[in-house]
Tab-separated table of N, CA, C and O in Angstrom:
chain	number	residue	atom	x	y	z
A	169	UNK	N	-41.148	16.823	-32.836
A	169	UNK	CA	-40.450	18.242	-32.971
A	169	UNK	C	-39.004	17.741	-33.679
A	169	UNK	O	-38.660	16.654	-33.145
A	170	UNK	N	-38.772	18.659	-34.487
A	170	UNK	CA	-37.045	18.333	-34.948
A	170	UNK	C	-36.254	18.661	-34.122
A	170	UNK	O	-36.358	19.097	-32.946
A	171	UNK	N	-34.858	17.646	-34.235
A	171	UNK	CA	-33.658	17.542	-33.487
A	171	UNK	C	-32.928	17.843	-34.254
A	171	UNK	O	-32.906	17.805	-35.788
A	172	UNK	N	-31.730	18.450	-33.875
A	172	UNK	CA	-30.540	18.460	-34.327
A	172	UNK	C	-29.214	17.686	-33.289
A	172	UNK	O	-29.566	18.083	-31.819
A	173	UNK	N	-28.167	17.206	-33.960
A	173	UNK	CA	-27.233	16.718	-32.958
A	173	UNK	C	-26.208	17.908	-33.099
A	173	UNK	O	-25.389	17.705	-34.098
A	174	UNK	N	-25.268	18.168	-32.127
A	174	UNK	CA	-23.742	18.942	-32.005
A	174	UNK	C	-23.209	17.907	-32.445
A	174	UNK	O	-23.152	16.949	-31.994
A	175	UNK	N	-22.527	18.797	-33.330
A	175	UNK	CA	-20.804	18.119	-33.605
A	175	UNK	C	-19.698	19.036	-33.347
A	175	UNK	O	-18.794	18.877	-33.763
A	176	UNK	N	-20.083	19.905	-32.284
A	176	UNK	CA	-18.770	20.870	-32.070
A	176	UNK	C	-17.553	20.116	-30.945
A	176	UNK	O	-18.027	19.072	-30.643
A	177	UNK	N	-16.621	20.515	-31.553
A	177	UNK	CA	-15.660	19.832	-30.695
A	177	UNK	C	-15.282	20.546	-29.178
A	177	UNK	O	-15.956	21.765	-29.123
A	178	UNK	N	-14.373	19.757	-28.664
A	178	UNK	CA	-13.918	20.570	-27.244
A	178	UNK	C	-12.974	21.526	-27.635
A	178	UNK	O	-12.729	22.743	-26.916
A	179	UNK	N	-12.744	22.020	-28.733
A	179	UNK	CA	-11.806	22.576	-29.053
A	179	UNK	C	-12.419	24.089	-29.275
A	179	UNK	O	-11.541	25.473	-29.544
A	180	UNK	N	-13.627	24.062	-29.679
A	180	UNK	CA	-14.329	25.514	-30.036
A	180	UNK	C	-14.958	26.234	-28.963
A	180	UNK	O	-14.738	25.715	-27.595
A	181	UNK	N	-15.362	27.512	-28.538
A	181	UNK	CA	-15.742	28.359	-27.800
A	181	UNK	C	-17.100	28.008	-27.527
A	181	UNK	O	-17.662	28.932	-26.929
A	182	UNK	N	-17.818	27.028	-28.077
A	182	UNK	CA	-19.322	26.834	-27.949
A	182	UNK	C	-19.351	25.724	-26.691
A	182	UNK	O	-19.818	24.848	-27.004
A	183	UNK	N	-19.017	26.794	-25.313
A	183	UNK	CA	-19.538	26.220	-24.319
A	183	UNK	C	-20.801	25.702	-24.139
A	183	UNK	O	-21.463	25.096	-22.868
A	184	UNK	N	-21.622	26.609	-24.740
A	184	UNK	CA	-23.159	26.357	-24.380
A	184	UNK	C	-23.515	24.903	-25.062
A	184	UNK	O	-24.742	24.611	-25.306
A	185	UNK	N	-22.735	24.272	-25.978
A	185	UNK	CA	-23.277	23.111	-26.656
A	185	UNK	C	-22.413	21.788	-26.041
A	185	UNK	O	-21.341	22.066	-26.019
A	186	UNK	N	-23.109	20.562	-26.417
A	186	UNK	CA	-22.426	19.454	-25.752
A	186	UNK	C	-22.256	18.593	-26.762
A	186	UNK	O	-23.114	18.184	-27.411
A	187	UNK	N	-21.184	18.145	-27.568
A	187	UNK	CA	-20.694	17.672	-28.401
A	187	UNK	C	-21.239	16.104	-28.437
A	187	UNK	O	-21.569	15.588	-27.556
A	188	UNK	N	-22.207	16.070	-29.761
A	188	UNK	CA	-23.048	14.619	-29.301
A	188	UNK	C	-24.392	14.604	-28.950
A	188	UNK	O	-25.353	13.580	-28.871
A	189	UNK	N	-24.598	15.912	-28.474
A	189	UNK	CA	-25.681	15.672	-27.498
A	189	UNK	C	-27.071	16.298	-28.504
A	189	UNK	O	-26.651	17.060	-29.367
A	190	UNK	N	-28.219	15.689	-28.427
A	190	UNK	CA	-29.608	16.095	-29.343
A	190	UNK	C	-30.208	17.074	-28.880
A	190	UNK	O	-30.195	17.309	-27.676
A	191	UNK	N	-30.288	18.066	-29.431
A	191	UNK	CA	-31.108	19.348	-29.201
A	191	UNK	C	-32.759	19.546	-29.832
A	191	UNK	O	-32.673	19.182	-30.903
A	192	UNK	N	-33.429	19.736	-29.334
A	192	UNK	CA	-34.909	19.988	-30.089
A	192	UNK	C	-34.901	21.491	-30.518
A	192	UNK	O	-34.253	22.373	-30.011
A	193	UNK	N	-34.807	21.458	-31.751
A	193	UNK	CA	-35.197	22.828	-32.522
A	193	UNK	C	-36.269	23.528	-32.072
A	193	UNK	O	-37.510	23.042	-32.284
A	194	UNK	N	-36.367	24.760	-31.796
A	194	UNK	CA	-37.310	25.886	-31.169
A	194	UNK	C	-37.493	26.697	-32.788
A	194	UNK	O	-38.184	27.638	-32.223
A	195	UNK	N	-36.458	26.679	-33.830
A	195	UNK	CA	-36.734	27.439	-34.714
A	195	UNK	C	-35.585	27.422	-35.514
A	195	UNK	O	-34.322	26.681	-35.325
A	196	UNK	N	-35.592	27.477	-36.766
A	196	UNK	CA	-35.023	27.324	-37.591
A	196	UNK	C	-34.462	28.802	-38.821
A	196	UNK	O	-35.591	29.203	-39.260
A	197	UNK	N	-33.336	29.366	-38.880
A	197	UNK	CA	-33.280	30.154	-39.792
A	197	UNK	C	-32.391	29.882	-40.892
A	197	UNK	O	-31.671	28.726	-40.897
A	198	UNK	N	-32.346	31.172	-41.907
A	198	UNK	CA	-31.452	30.616	-42.911
A	198	UNK	C	-30.026	30.171	-42.507
A	198	UNK	O	-29.612	28.952	-43.176
A	199	UNK	N	-29.365	30.317	-41.726
A	199	UNK	CA	-28.017	29.707	-41.471
A	199	UNK	C	-27.941	29.247	-40.077
A	199	UNK	O	-26.525	29.136	-39.693
A	200	UNK	N	-28.938	29.661	-39.029
A	200	UNK	CA	-28.703	29.143	-37.685
A	200	UNK	C	-30.082	28.276	-37.317
A	200	UNK	O	-31.234	28.338	-38.143
A	201	UNK	N	-29.429	27.493	-35.897
A	201	UNK	CA	-31.026	26.547	-35.783
A	201	UNK	C	-30.782	27.492	-34.312
A	201	UNK	O	-29.933	27.937	-33.856
A	202	UNK	N	-32.341	27.677	-33.625
A	202	UNK	CA	-32.739	28.366	-32.463
A	202	UNK	C	-32.834	27.230	-31.637
A	202	UNK	O	-33.587	26.324	-32.198
A	203	UNK	N	-32.657	27.005	-30.414
A	203	UNK	CA	-32.372	25.726	-29.536
A	203	UNK	C	-32.238	26.228	-28.294
A	203	UNK	O	-31.897	27.406	-28.008
A	204	UNK	N	-32.656	25.611	-27.031
A	204	UNK	CA	-32.462	25.570	-25.578
A	204	UNK	C	-31.103	25.032	-25.225
A	204	UNK	O	-31.239	23.879	-25.178
A	205	UNK	N	-29.790	25.925	-25.301
A	205	UNK	CA	-28.695	25.296	-25.272
A	205	UNK	C	-28.264	24.908	-23.788
A	205	UNK	O	-29.324	25.227	-22.895
A	206	UNK	N	-27.739	24.557	-23.401
A	206	UNK	CA	-26.787	24.157	-22.016
A	206	UNK	C	-26.862	25.197	-21.142
A	206	UNK	O	-27.004	25.377	-19.721
A	207	UNK	N	-27.055	26.576	-21.673
A	207	UNK	CA	-27.174	28.125	-21.021
A	207	UNK	C	-28.718	27.956	-19.989
A	207	UNK	O	-29.092	28.506	-19.558
A	208	UNK	N	-29.580	27.442	-20.790
A	208	UNK	CA	-31.051	27.053	-20.358
A	208	UNK	C	-31.873	28.541	-20.902
A	208	UNK	O	-32.992	28.434	-21.122
A	209	UNK	N	-30.926	28.605	-22.222
A	209	UNK	CA	-31.801	30.172	-23.001
A	209	UNK	C	-31.960	29.892	-24.134
A	209	UNK	O	-30.934	29.033	-24.995
A	210	UNK	N	-32.849	30.383	-25.177
A	210	UNK	CA	-32.994	29.899	-26.154
A	210	UNK	C	-31.859	30.834	-27.135
A	210	UNK	O	-31.975	32.178	-26.656
A	211	UNK	N	-31.339	30.171	-27.900
A	211	UNK	CA	-29.944	30.865	-28.623
A	211	UNK	C	-29.878	30.275	-29.938
A	211	UNK	O	-30.281	29.011	-30.281
A	212	UNK	N	-29.475	31.070	-30.975
A	212	UNK	CA	-28.918	30.492	-32.154
A	212	UNK	C	-27.464	30.479	-32.355
A	212	UNK	O	-26.574	30.940	-31.782
A	213	UNK	N	-27.471	29.073	-33.168
A	213	UNK	CA	-26.036	28.805	-33.299
A	213	UNK	C	-26.332	28.761	-34.351
A	213	UNK	O	-27.119	27.713	-34.766
A	214	UNK	N	-24.816	28.724	-35.214
A	214	UNK	CA	-24.693	28.421	-36.549
A	214	UNK	C	-24.934	26.836	-37.053
A	214	UNK	O	-24.586	25.831	-36.179
A	215	UNK	N	-25.535	26.258	-38.437
A	215	UNK	CA	-25.971	25.426	-38.244
A	215	UNK	C	-24.901	24.387	-38.700
A	215	UNK	O	-24.846	23.297	-38.190
A	216	UNK	N	-23.322	25.103	-38.903
A	216	UNK	CA	-22.612	23.837	-38.957
A	216	UNK	C	-22.031	23.692	-38.137
A	216	UNK	O	-21.164	22.408	-37.526
A	217	UNK	N	-22.367	23.770	-36.616
A	217	UNK	CA	-22.314	23.062	-35.204
A	217	UNK	C	-23.356	21.911	-35.233
A	217	UNK	O	-22.764	21.012	-34.356
A	218	UNK	N	-23.833	21.493	-36.380
A	218	UNK	CA	-24.821	20.275	-36.135
A	218	UNK	C	-25.103	19.369	-37.219
A	218	UNK	O	-24.560	19.755	-38.355
A	219	UNK	N	-25.509	18.188	-36.637
A	219	UNK	CA	-25.606	17.220	-37.668
A	219	UNK	C	-26.987	17.758	-38.176
A	219	UNK	O	-27.827	17.907	-37.432
A	220	UNK	N	-27.640	17.538	-39.702
A	220	UNK	CA	-28.787	18.076	-39.784
A	220	UNK	C	-29.499	16.555	-39.797
A	220	UNK	O	-29.520	16.092	-40.708
A	221	UNK	N	-30.270	16.164	-39.097
A	221	UNK	CA	-31.178	15.133	-38.904
A	221	UNK	C	-32.812	16.046	-37.989
A	221	UNK	O	-32.374	16.392	-37.635
A	222	UNK	N	-33.607	15.491	-38.917
A	222	UNK	CA	-35.125	15.368	-38.605
A	222	UNK	C	-35.267	17.493	-38.225
A	222	UNK	O	-35.620	17.721	-37.363
A	223	UNK	N	-34.520	18.213	-39.454
A	223	UNK	CA	-34.902	19.346	-39.067
A	223	UNK	C	-35.638	20.221	-39.819
A	223	UNK	O	-35.731	21.097	-40.549
A	224	UNK	N	-36.724	19.491	-40.349
A	224	UNK	CA	-38.128	20.114	-41.228
A	224	UNK	C	-38.983	20.473	-40.651
A	224	UNK	O	-39.285	19.735	-39.538
A	225	UNK	N	-39.258	21.477	-40.701
A	225	UNK	CA	-39.818	22.558	-39.853
A	225	UNK	C	-41.775	21.529	-39.336
A	225	UNK	O	-41.937	21.349	-40.965
A	226	UNK	N	-42.260	21.688	-38.690
A	226	UNK	CA	-43.310	21.021	-38.737
A	226	UNK	C	-44.329	22.382	-39.435
A	226	UNK	O	-43.982	23.039	-39.422
A	227	UNK	N	-45.507	20.909	-40.264
A	227	UNK	CA	-46.477	21.847	-40.888
A	227	UNK	C	-46.873	23.090	-40.351
A	227	UNK	O	-47.538	23.988	-41.002
A	228	UNK	N	-47.141	23.345	-38.715
A	228	UNK	CA	-47.902	24.413	-38.204
A	228	UNK	C	-46.894	25.621	-37.913
A	228	UNK	O	-47.005	26.796	-37.563
A	229	UNK	N	-45.666	25.610	-38.407
A	229	UNK	CA	-44.499	26.686	-38.145
A	229	UNK	C	-45.046	27.318	-39.022
A	229	UNK	O	-45.229	27.281	-40.478
A	230	UNK	N	-44.635	28.947	-38.768
A	230	UNK	CA	-44.839	29.833	-39.575
A	230	UNK	C	-43.667	30.070	-40.370
A	230	UNK	O	-42.494	30.139	-39.376
A	231	UNK	N	-43.496	30.716	-41.643
A	231	UNK	CA	-42.662	31.168	-42.475
A	231	UNK	C	-42.143	32.444	-43.021
A	231	UNK	O	-43.492	33.024	-43.096
A	232	UNK	N	-41.341	32.648	-42.225
A	232	UNK	CA	-40.868	34.233	-42.901
A	232	UNK	C	-40.359	34.393	-43.882
A	232	UNK	O	-38.978	33.833	-43.689
A	233	UNK	N	-40.266	35.008	-44.790
A	233	UNK	CA	-39.277	35.199	-45.926
A	233	UNK	C	-38.952	36.987	-46.335
A	233	UNK	O	-39.618	37.902	-46.587
A	234	UNK	N	-37.942	36.911	-45.466
A	234	UNK	CA	-37.213	38.568	-45.528
A	234	UNK	C	-36.582	38.731	-46.693
A	234	UNK	O	-35.522	39.976	-46.800
A	235	UNK	N	-36.429	38.049	-47.950
A	235	UNK	CA	-35.633	38.632	-48.974
A	235	UNK	C	-34.233	38.068	-48.948
A	235	UNK	O	-33.379	38.095	-48.153
A	236	UNK	N	-33.306	38.475	-50.257
A	236	UNK	CA	-31.758	37.655	-50.103
A	236	UNK	C	-31.770	36.421	-49.451
A	236	UNK	O	-30.881	36.150	-48.974
A	237	UNK	N	-32.668	35.316	-49.326
A	237	UNK	CA	-31.923	33.891	-49.089
A	237	UNK	C	-32.073	34.288	-47.398
A	237	UNK	O	-31.900	33.010	-46.482
A	238	UNK	N	-32.771	35.016	-46.378
A	238	UNK	CA	-32.876	35.032	-45.826
A	238	UNK	C	-34.626	34.812	-45.035
A	238	UNK	O	-35.404	35.203	-45.576
A	239	UNK	N	-34.343	33.613	-44.175
A	239	UNK	CA	-35.942	32.927	-43.706
A	239	UNK	C	-36.104	32.647	-41.983
A	239	UNK	O	-34.662	32.694	-41.302
A	240	UNK	N	-37.107	32.605	-41.703
A	240	UNK	CA	-37.259	32.098	-40.507
A	240	UNK	C	-38.266	30.977	-40.791
A	240	UNK	O	-39.061	31.348	-41.568
A	241	UNK	N	-38.254	29.937	-39.492
A	241	UNK	CA	-39.249	29.231	-39.810
A	241	UNK	C	-39.311	29.080	-37.992
A	241	UNK	O	-38.584	28.589	-37.263
A	242	UNK	N	-40.936	29.286	-37.482
A	242	UNK	CA	-41.123	29.415	-36.078
A	242	UNK	C	-42.358	28.574	-35.772
A	242	UNK	O	-43.022	28.822	-36.294
A	243	UNK	N	-42.415	27.991	-34.473
A	243	UNK	CA	-43.460	27.789	-33.840
A	243	UNK	C	-44.555	29.131	-34.102
A	243	UNK	O	-43.964	29.874	-33.712
A	244	UNK	N	-45.769	28.897	-34.085
A	244	UNK	CA	-46.332	30.057	-34.059
A	244	UNK	C	-46.666	31.162	-32.565
A	244	UNK	O	-46.660	31.827	-32.564
A	245	UNK	N	-46.429	30.158	-31.331
A	245	UNK	CA	-45.949	30.810	-30.322
A	245	UNK	C	-44.971	31.749	-30.419
A	245	UNK	O	-44.770	32.739	-29.967
A	246	UNK	N	-43.884	31.391	-31.351
A	246	UNK	CA	-42.633	32.849	-30.947
A	246	UNK	C	-42.707	33.105	-32.408
A	246	UNK	O	-41.596	34.299	-33.023
A	247	UNK	N	-43.913	33.230	-33.544
A	247	UNK	CA	-43.477	33.693	-35.105
A	247	UNK	C	-43.505	35.105	-35.125
A	247	UNK	O	-43.266	35.770	-36.119
A	248	UNK	N	-43.824	35.735	-34.087
A	248	UNK	CA	-43.889	37.371	-33.982
A	248	UNK	C	-42.761	37.951	-34.216
A	248	UNK	O	-41.843	37.477	-33.482
A	249	UNK	N	-42.510	38.906	-35.285
A	249	UNK	CA	-41.339	39.347	-35.484
A	249	UNK	C	-40.755	40.225	-34.093
A	249	UNK	O	-41.492	41.034	-33.476
A	250	UNK	N	-39.443	40.251	-33.606
A	250	UNK	CA	-39.116	40.317	-32.496
A	250	UNK	C	-39.601	39.207	-30.921
A	250	UNK	O	-38.908	40.257	-29.914
A	251	UNK	N	-40.101	38.739	-30.972
A	251	UNK	CA	-40.051	37.508	-29.883
A	251	UNK	C	-39.250	37.304	-29.267
A	251	UNK	O	-39.371	37.639	-27.745
A	252	UNK	N	-37.794	36.960	-29.745
A	252	UNK	CA	-37.018	36.720	-28.994
A	252	UNK	C	-36.028	37.774	-28.211
A	252	UNK	O	-35.467	37.566	-27.261
A	253	UNK	N	-36.112	39.220	-29.122
A	253	UNK	CA	-35.400	40.303	-28.405
A	253	UNK	C	-36.489	40.435	-27.067
A	253	UNK	O	-35.712	40.753	-26.331
A	254	UNK	N	-37.774	40.346	-27.048
A	254	UNK	CA	-38.450	40.761	-26.434
A	254	UNK	C	-38.322	39.771	-24.865
A	254	UNK	O	-38.091	40.134	-23.677
A	255	UNK	N	-38.066	38.370	-25.871
A	255	UNK	CA	-37.871	37.360	-24.392
A	255	UNK	C	-36.587	37.669	-23.626
A	255	UNK	O	-36.092	37.892	-22.527
A	256	UNK	N	-35.447	38.321	-24.729
A	256	UNK	CA	-34.115	38.217	-23.936
A	256	UNK	C	-34.244	39.556	-22.917
A	256	UNK	O	-33.487	39.559	-22.244
A	257	UNK	N	-35.349	40.440	-23.346
A	257	UNK	CA	-35.344	41.556	-22.738
A	257	UNK	C	-36.011	41.677	-21.387
A	257	UNK	O	-36.128	42.560	-20.152
A	258	UNK	N	-36.618	40.435	-20.961
A	258	UNK	CA	-37.338	39.747	-19.963
A	258	UNK	C	-39.019	40.453	-19.964
A	258	UNK	O	-39.471	40.562	-18.977
A	259	UNK	N	-39.231	40.682	-21.109
A	259	UNK	CA	-40.897	41.076	-21.562
A	259	UNK	C	-41.690	39.863	-21.049
A	259	UNK	O	-41.338	38.934	-21.308
A	260	UNK	N	-42.736	40.016	-19.932
A	260	UNK	CA	-42.985	39.238	-19.409
A	260	UNK	C	-44.084	38.172	-20.052
A	260	UNK	O	-43.809	36.943	-20.005
A	261	UNK	N	-44.892	38.852	-21.319
A	261	UNK	CA	-45.591	38.277	-21.909
A	261	UNK	C	-44.861	37.245	-22.936
A	261	UNK	O	-44.809	35.795	-23.066
A	262	UNK	N	-43.507	37.388	-23.537
A	262	UNK	CA	-42.614	36.658	-23.671
A	262	UNK	C	-42.286	35.318	-23.104
A	262	UNK	O	-41.961	34.250	-23.382
A	263	UNK	N	-41.751	35.768	-21.920
A	263	UNK	CA	-40.832	34.875	-21.262
A	263	UNK	C	-42.110	33.974	-20.848
A	263	UNK	O	-41.875	32.911	-20.863
A	264	UNK	N	-43.292	34.308	-20.454
A	264	UNK	CA	-44.559	33.254	-20.422
A	264	UNK	C	-44.747	32.041	-21.345
A	264	UNK	O	-44.670	31.200	-21.129
A	265	UNK	N	-44.915	33.190	-22.358
A	265	UNK	CA	-45.154	32.280	-23.486
A	265	UNK	C	-43.893	30.968	-23.829
A	265	UNK	O	-44.348	30.021	-23.909
A	266	UNK	N	-42.719	31.440	-23.756
A	266	UNK	CA	-41.621	30.688	-24.299
A	266	UNK	C	-41.810	29.245	-22.745
A	266	UNK	O	-41.809	28.643	-23.350
A	267	UNK	N	-41.841	29.939	-21.534
A	267	UNK	CA	-41.754	28.745	-20.731
A	267	UNK	C	-42.915	27.982	-20.690
A	267	UNK	O	-42.877	26.472	-20.651
A	268	UNK	N	-44.518	28.375	-21.154
A	268	UNK	CA	-45.471	27.359	-21.454
A	268	UNK	C	-45.378	26.565	-22.487
A	268	UNK	O	-45.363	25.422	-22.518
A	269	UNK	N	-44.494	27.073	-23.804
A	269	UNK	CA	-44.159	26.274	-24.565
A	269	UNK	C	-43.270	24.995	-24.286
A	269	UNK	O	-43.723	23.922	-24.651
A	270	UNK	N	-42.260	25.461	-23.682
A	270	UNK	CA	-41.199	24.022	-23.046
A	270	UNK	C	-42.270	23.342	-22.469
A	270	UNK	O	-41.718	22.198	-22.487
A	271	UNK	N	-42.903	23.681	-21.300
A	271	UNK	CA	-43.766	22.875	-20.507
A	271	UNK	C	-44.564	21.840	-21.112
A	271	UNK	O	-44.750	20.905	-21.099
A	272	UNK	N	-45.049	22.437	-22.089
A	272	UNK	CA	-46.215	22.147	-22.943
A	272	UNK	C	-45.510	20.493	-23.587
A	272	UNK	O	-46.333	19.988	-24.025
A	273	UNK	N	-44.045	20.965	-24.276
A	273	UNK	CA	-43.555	19.658	-24.763
A	273	UNK	C	-42.363	19.072	-24.050
A	273	UNK	O	-41.716	18.259	-24.275
A	274	UNK	N	-42.213	19.008	-22.747
A	274	UNK	CA	-41.930	18.706	-21.906
A	274	UNK	C	-40.306	18.392	-22.204
A	274	UNK	O	-39.674	17.312	-21.964
A	275	UNK	N	-39.865	19.720	-22.720
A	275	UNK	CA	-38.666	19.867	-23.013
A	275	UNK	C	-37.777	20.006	-21.484
A	275	UNK	O	-38.307	20.903	-20.663
A	276	UNK	N	-36.491	19.404	-21.448
A	276	UNK	CA	-35.713	19.456	-20.339
A	276	UNK	C	-35.646	21.022	-20.439
A	276	UNK	O	-35.252	22.033	-21.079
A	277	UNK	N	-35.233	21.266	-18.584
A	277	UNK	CA	-35.097	22.433	-18.000
A	277	UNK	C	-33.050	22.060	-18.038
A	277	UNK	O	-32.735	21.498	-17.039
A	278	UNK	N	-32.691	22.730	-18.865
A	278	UNK	CA	-31.231	23.359	-19.087
A	278	UNK	C	-30.874	24.238	-17.872
A	278	UNK	O	-29.456	24.360	-17.768
A	279	UNK	N	-31.370	25.023	-17.253
A	279	UNK	CA	-31.226	26.257	-16.464
A	279	UNK	C	-30.416	25.670	-15.171
A	279	UNK	O	-30.630	24.884	-14.618
């Protein structure tokens, strides 16, 4: 699983990130990384908040090219357009799929 390390400082408003903390990537977009942050939720954060290390998407992640340099890489479980919107709306199938994914990879529960 690719990882990124937070480089945010204490003077930013990004209270959901801890400086120097390693986060597992659960998605890569053109200008953002999706991680499970300190809030316990899957959230997009600008790439500029992280050191880039080990962020090459695994071979099974799905690539979407939306044109004009906009793209995303997500695990197959999250690759459907609108998955995270459904999750945020509490759609049960998306929430269960997300929970199973985290459990299957022994990712820490930050909630």
